[in-house]
PDB file of C-alpha atoms and ligand atoms in Angstrom:
ATOM      1  CA  MET A  12     -33.799  12.940   7.741  1.00 97.00           C
ATOM      2  CA  LEU A  13     -30.013  13.147   8.043  1.00 98.00           C
ATOM      3  CA  ILE A  14     -28.137  13.987  11.229  1.00 98.00           C
ATOM      4  CA  THR A  15     -24.396  14.562  11.531  1.00 98.00           C
ATOM      5  CA  VAL A  16     -22.011  14.092  14.441  1.00 97.00           C
ATOM      6  CA  SER A  17     -18.627  15.753  14.010  1.00 97.00           C
ATOM      7  CA  GLY A  18     -15.745  16.838  16.228  1.00 95.00           C
ATOM      8  CA  LEU A  19     -14.675  13.237  16.850  1.00 97.00           C
ATOM      9  CA  GLY A  20     -11.113  12.163  16.272  1.00 97.00           C
ATOM     10  CA  PHE A  21      -7.990  10.312  17.224  1.00 98.00           C
ATOM     11  CA  ALA A  22      -4.217  10.689  16.881  1.00 98.00           C
ATOM     12  CA  ALA A  23      -2.195   7.881  15.360  1.00 98.00           C
ATOM     13  CA  SER A  24       0.955   7.090  13.451  1.00 98.00           C
ATOM     14  CA  HIS A  25       1.179   4.960  10.336  1.00 98.00           C
ATOM     15  CA  PHE A  26       3.047   4.516   7.072  1.00 97.00           C
ATOM     16  CA  LEU A  27       1.939   3.589   3.548  1.00 96.00           C
ATOM     17  CA  ALA A  28       4.015   0.697   2.304  1.00 91.00           C
ATOM     18  CA  GLY A  29       6.095   1.634  -0.715  1.00 87.00           C
ATOM     19  CA  HIS A  30       4.912   5.261  -0.922  1.00 93.00           C
ATOM     20  CA  PRO A  31       7.792   7.705  -1.615  1.00 93.00           C
ATOM     21  CA  THR A  32       6.916  10.102   1.213  1.00 93.00           C
ATOM     22  CA  CYS A  33       4.058   8.507   3.160  1.00 94.00           C
ATOM     23  CA  GLY A  34       6.172   5.348   3.421  1.00 94.00           C
ATOM     24  CA  ARG A  35       7.976   7.033   6.325  1.00 95.00           C
ATOM     25  CA  LEU A  36       6.484   6.532   9.760  1.00 96.00           C
ATOM     26  CA  HIS A  37       4.435   9.679  10.499  1.00 97.00           C
ATOM     27  CA  GLY A  38       1.291  10.774  12.289  1.00 97.00           C
ATOM     28  CA  HIS A  39      -2.071  12.431  11.815  1.00 98.00           C
ATOM     29  CA  ASN A  40      -4.683  14.019  14.012  1.00 98.00           C
ATOM     30  CA  TYR A  41      -7.565  12.260  12.305  1.00 98.00           C
ATOM     31  CA  ARG A  42     -11.054  13.786  12.435  1.00 98.00           C
ATOM     32  CA  VAL A  43     -14.230  11.772  12.040  1.00 98.00           C
ATOM     33  CA  GLU A  44     -17.704  12.778  10.873  1.00 98.00           C
ATOM     34  CA  ILE A  45     -20.647  10.414  11.140  1.00 97.00           C
ATOM     35  CA  VAL A  46     -23.939  10.779   9.246  1.00 98.00           C
ATOM     36  CA  CYS A  47     -27.058   8.866  10.277  1.00 97.00           C
ATOM     37  CA  GLU A  48     -30.382   8.665   8.517  1.00 97.00           C
ATOM     38  CA  GLY A  49     -33.882   7.810   9.627  1.00 97.00           C
ATOM     39  CA  GLU A  50     -37.263   9.127  10.601  1.00 97.00           C
ATOM     40  CA  PRO A  51     -37.476  10.951  13.935  1.00 96.00           C
ATOM     41  CA  ASP A  52     -38.942   8.714  16.642  1.00 95.00           C
ATOM     42  CA  ASP A  53     -41.429   9.620  19.379  1.00 95.00           C
ATOM     43  CA  ARG A  54     -38.686  11.682  21.047  1.00 95.00           C
ATOM     44  CA  GLY A  55     -38.170  13.610  17.808  1.00 96.00           C
ATOM     45  CA  MET A  56     -34.751  11.966  17.323  1.00 95.00           C
ATOM     46  CA  VAL A  57     -33.288  10.021  14.396  1.00 95.00           C
ATOM     47  CA  ALA A  58     -30.714   8.765  16.932  1.00 94.00           C
ATOM     48  CA  ASP A  59     -29.427  10.135  20.228  1.00 95.00           C
ATOM     49  CA  PHE A  60     -26.302  12.233  19.536  1.00 96.00           C
ATOM     50  CA  HIS A  61     -24.934  11.104  22.894  1.00 96.00           C
ATOM     51  CA  ASP A  62     -25.297   7.412  21.980  1.00 96.00           C
ATOM     52  CA  ILE A  63     -23.574   7.965  18.612  1.00 96.00           C
ATOM     53  CA  ARG A  64     -20.665   9.810  20.285  1.00 97.00           C
ATOM     54  CA  ALA A  65     -20.304   7.100  22.938  1.00 97.00           C
ATOM     55  CA  ALA A  66     -20.254   4.306  20.345  1.00 96.00           C
ATOM     56  CA  ALA A  67     -17.731   6.171  18.219  1.00 96.00           C
ATOM     57  CA  ALA A  68     -15.538   7.038  21.202  1.00 96.00           C
ATOM     58  CA  ALA A  69     -15.281   3.351  22.135  1.00 96.00           C
ATOM     59  CA  VAL A  70     -14.045   2.429  18.646  1.00 96.00           C
ATOM     60  CA  LEU A  71     -11.771   5.430  18.263  1.00 97.00           C
ATOM     61  CA  ASP A  72     -10.177   4.713  21.645  1.00 97.00           C
ATOM     62  CA  GLU A  73      -8.861   1.444  20.201  1.00 97.00           C
ATOM     63  CA  VAL A  74      -6.712   3.326  17.684  1.00 98.00           C
ATOM     64  CA  ASP A  75      -5.985   6.551  19.587  1.00 98.00           C
ATOM     65  CA  HIS A  76      -2.295   7.216  20.321  1.00 98.00           C
ATOM     66  CA  ARG A  77      -1.208   4.024  18.585  1.00 98.00           C
ATOM     67  CA  THR A  78       0.664   2.994  15.479  1.00 98.00           C
ATOM     68  CA  LEU A  79      -1.742   1.596  12.883  1.00 98.00           C
ATOM     69  CA  LEU A  80      -0.418  -1.450  11.037  1.00 98.00           C
ATOM     70  CA  PRO A  81      -1.980  -3.245   8.044  1.00 97.00           C
ATOM     71  CA  GLY A  82      -2.835  -6.856   8.805  1.00 96.00           C
ATOM     72  CA  LYS A  83      -3.581  -7.735   5.157  1.00 96.00           C
ATOM     73  CA  SER A  84      -0.639  -6.100   3.380  1.00 96.00           C
ATOM     74  CA  SER A  85       1.157  -7.823   0.535  1.00 94.00           C
ATOM     75  CA  GLU A  86       4.201  -5.573   1.103  1.00 95.00           C
ATOM     76  CA  VAL A  87       4.797  -5.872   4.855  1.00 95.00           C
ATOM     77  CA  SER A  88       4.351  -8.723   7.299  1.00 96.00           C
ATOM     78  CA  VAL A  89       3.224  -8.069  10.854  1.00 96.00           C
ATOM     79  CA  ALA A  90       3.963 -10.632  13.545  1.00 96.00           C
ATOM     80  CA  VAL A  91       3.219 -10.434  17.266  1.00 95.00           C
ATOM     81  CA  GLU A  92       6.095 -11.916  19.271  1.00 95.00           C
ATOM     82  CA  GLY A  93       5.467 -11.645  22.990  1.00 95.00           C
ATOM     83  CA  ASP A  94       5.456  -7.989  24.001  1.00 97.00           C
ATOM     84  CA  GLU A  95       6.729  -6.880  20.600  1.00 98.00           C
ATOM     85  CA  VAL A  96       5.307  -6.471  17.132  1.00 97.00           C
ATOM     86  CA  HIS A  97       7.735  -7.143  14.293  1.00 97.00           C
ATOM     87  CA  VAL A  98       7.152  -5.499  10.930  1.00 97.00           C
ATOM     88  CA  THR A  99       9.187  -6.868   8.009  1.00 96.00           C
ATOM     89  CA  GLY A 100       9.122  -6.499   4.252  1.00 95.00           C
ATOM     90  CA  CYS A 101       9.528  -3.112   2.610  1.00 89.00           C
ATOM     91  CA  LYS A 102       9.757  -1.640   6.149  1.00 89.00           C
ATOM     92  CA  SER A 103      11.428  -3.064   9.231  1.00 94.00           C
ATOM     93  CA  LEU A 104      10.185  -2.051  12.658  1.00 96.00           C
ATOM     94  CA  VAL A 105       9.989  -3.488  16.143  1.00 97.00           C
ATOM     95  CA  LEU A 106       7.307  -1.805  18.251  1.00 98.00           C
ATOM     96  CA  PRO A 107       5.881  -2.380  21.738  1.00 98.00           C
ATOM     97  CA  ARG A 108       2.707  -4.487  21.537  1.00 97.00           C
ATOM     98  CA  GLU A 109       0.701  -2.015  23.616  1.00 97.00           C
ATOM     99  CA  ASP A 110       1.523   0.851  21.219  1.00 98.00           C
ATOM    100  CA  VAL A 111       0.202  -0.898  18.115  1.00 98.00           C
ATOM    101  CA  VAL A 112      -3.091  -1.911  16.594  1.00 98.00           C
ATOM    102  CA  VAL A 113      -3.139  -4.323  13.662  1.00 97.00           C
ATOM    103  CA  LEU A 114      -6.142  -3.578  11.458  1.00 98.00           C
ATOM    104  CA  PRO A 115      -7.784  -5.861   8.882  1.00 97.00           C
ATOM    105  CA  VAL A 116      -6.760  -3.632   5.971  1.00 97.00           C
ATOM    106  CA  ARG A 117      -4.332  -3.929   3.034  1.00 96.00           C
ATOM    107  CA  ASN A 118      -2.844  -0.532   3.727  1.00 96.00           C
ATOM    108  CA  THR A 119      -3.588   2.124   6.362  1.00 97.00           C
ATOM    109  CA  THR A 120      -4.817   4.638   3.789  1.00 97.00           C
ATOM    110  CA  CYS A 121      -7.540   7.119   4.670  1.00 97.00           C
ATOM    111  CA  GLU A 122      -9.857   5.124   2.378  1.00 98.00           C
ATOM    112  CA  GLU A 123      -9.236   1.765   4.041  1.00 98.00           C
ATOM    113  CA  LEU A 124      -9.463   3.280   7.519  1.00 98.00           C
ATOM    114  CA  ALA A 125     -12.821   4.876   6.613  1.00 98.00           C
ATOM    115  CA  VAL A 126     -14.193   1.471   5.559  1.00 98.00           C
ATOM    116  CA  TRP A 127     -12.869  -0.150   8.732  1.00 98.00           C
ATOM    117  CA  LEU A 128     -14.422   2.597  10.859  1.00 97.00           C
ATOM    118  CA  HIS A 129     -17.750   2.305   9.064  1.00 97.00           C
ATOM    119  CA  ASP A 130     -17.867  -1.468   9.471  1.00 96.00           C
ATOM    120  CA  ARG A 131     -17.047  -1.212  13.189  1.00 96.00           C
ATOM    121  CA  LEU A 132     -19.499   1.612  13.872  1.00 96.00           C
ATOM    122  CA  VAL A 133     -22.458   0.198  11.961  1.00 95.00           C
ATOM    123  CA  GLU A 134     -22.624  -2.660  14.494  1.00 90.00           C
ATOM    124  CA  ASP A 135     -23.514  -0.180  17.266  1.00 93.00           C
ATOM    125  CA  VAL A 136     -25.104   2.597  15.221  1.00 94.00           C
ATOM    126  CA  PRO A 137     -27.673   0.952  12.925  1.00 90.00           C
ATOM    127  CA  SER A 138     -28.868   4.280  11.488  1.00 95.00           C
ATOM    128  CA  LEU A 139     -25.318   5.006  10.206  1.00 96.00           C
ATOM    129  CA  VAL A 140     -25.199   5.840   6.513  1.00 97.00           C
ATOM    130  CA  ASN A 141     -21.797   7.475   6.062  1.00 97.00           C
ATOM    131  CA  VAL A 142     -18.434   7.876   7.789  1.00 98.00           C
ATOM    132  CA  ARG A 143     -15.966  10.538   6.666  1.00 98.00           C
ATOM    133  CA  LEU A 144     -12.401  10.347   7.899  1.00 98.00           C
ATOM    134  CA  TRP A 145     -10.170  13.387   7.598  1.00 98.00           C
ATOM    135  CA  GLU A 146      -6.414  12.761   7.827  1.00 96.00           C
ATOM    136  CA  ASN A 147      -5.802  16.512   7.684  1.00 95.00           C
ATOM    137  CA  GLU A 148      -7.851  19.597   6.867  1.00 95.00           C
ATOM    138  CA  ARG A 149      -7.428  19.018   3.115  1.00 96.00           C
ATOM    139  CA  SER A 150      -7.821  15.280   2.659  1.00 97.00           C
ATOM    140  CA  SER A 151     -10.629  12.916   3.585  1.00 98.00           C
ATOM    141  CA  ALA A 152     -12.334   9.703   2.551  1.00 98.00           C
ATOM    142  CA  ALA A 153     -16.015   8.896   2.991  1.00 98.00           C
ATOM    143  CA  TYR A 154     -17.653   5.451   3.030  1.00 98.00           C
ATOM    144  CA  PRO A 155     -19.913   4.371   1.577  1.00 96.00           C
TER     145      PRO A 155
HETATM  146 ZN1   ZN B  22      -0.334   9.528   6.570  1.00 68.20          ZN
END
């Protein structure tokens, strides 16, 4: 049986290195949908919706109201220097350390963020089978 938790989300800014329009620093109100699969237990539950929401909220809080930077980019370098984060390469930025999260992705695309979210969530939600990340009402990526 499949169960779905939706209505989760976070707000963040990012840029896509080298992209003609998305290369500019901009933001999204990301929405997240989580699908779990399993047989209902003695309680009649595949998983407790509350537990799934709590696990997701903890992960999403790490990226909420922050600038998402790619830690594995071949086009920009990200270096933490004291209280600042310096971005160099095809984009030059200096941002406050507390406003930034450096993610283990090549680029902060919807696709890469969906994989990152899945891999983080599956640690705490073993019944997880799919994460869909919406960057707006028209565009999303699902993994796997
Ligand atoms: Zn974007």
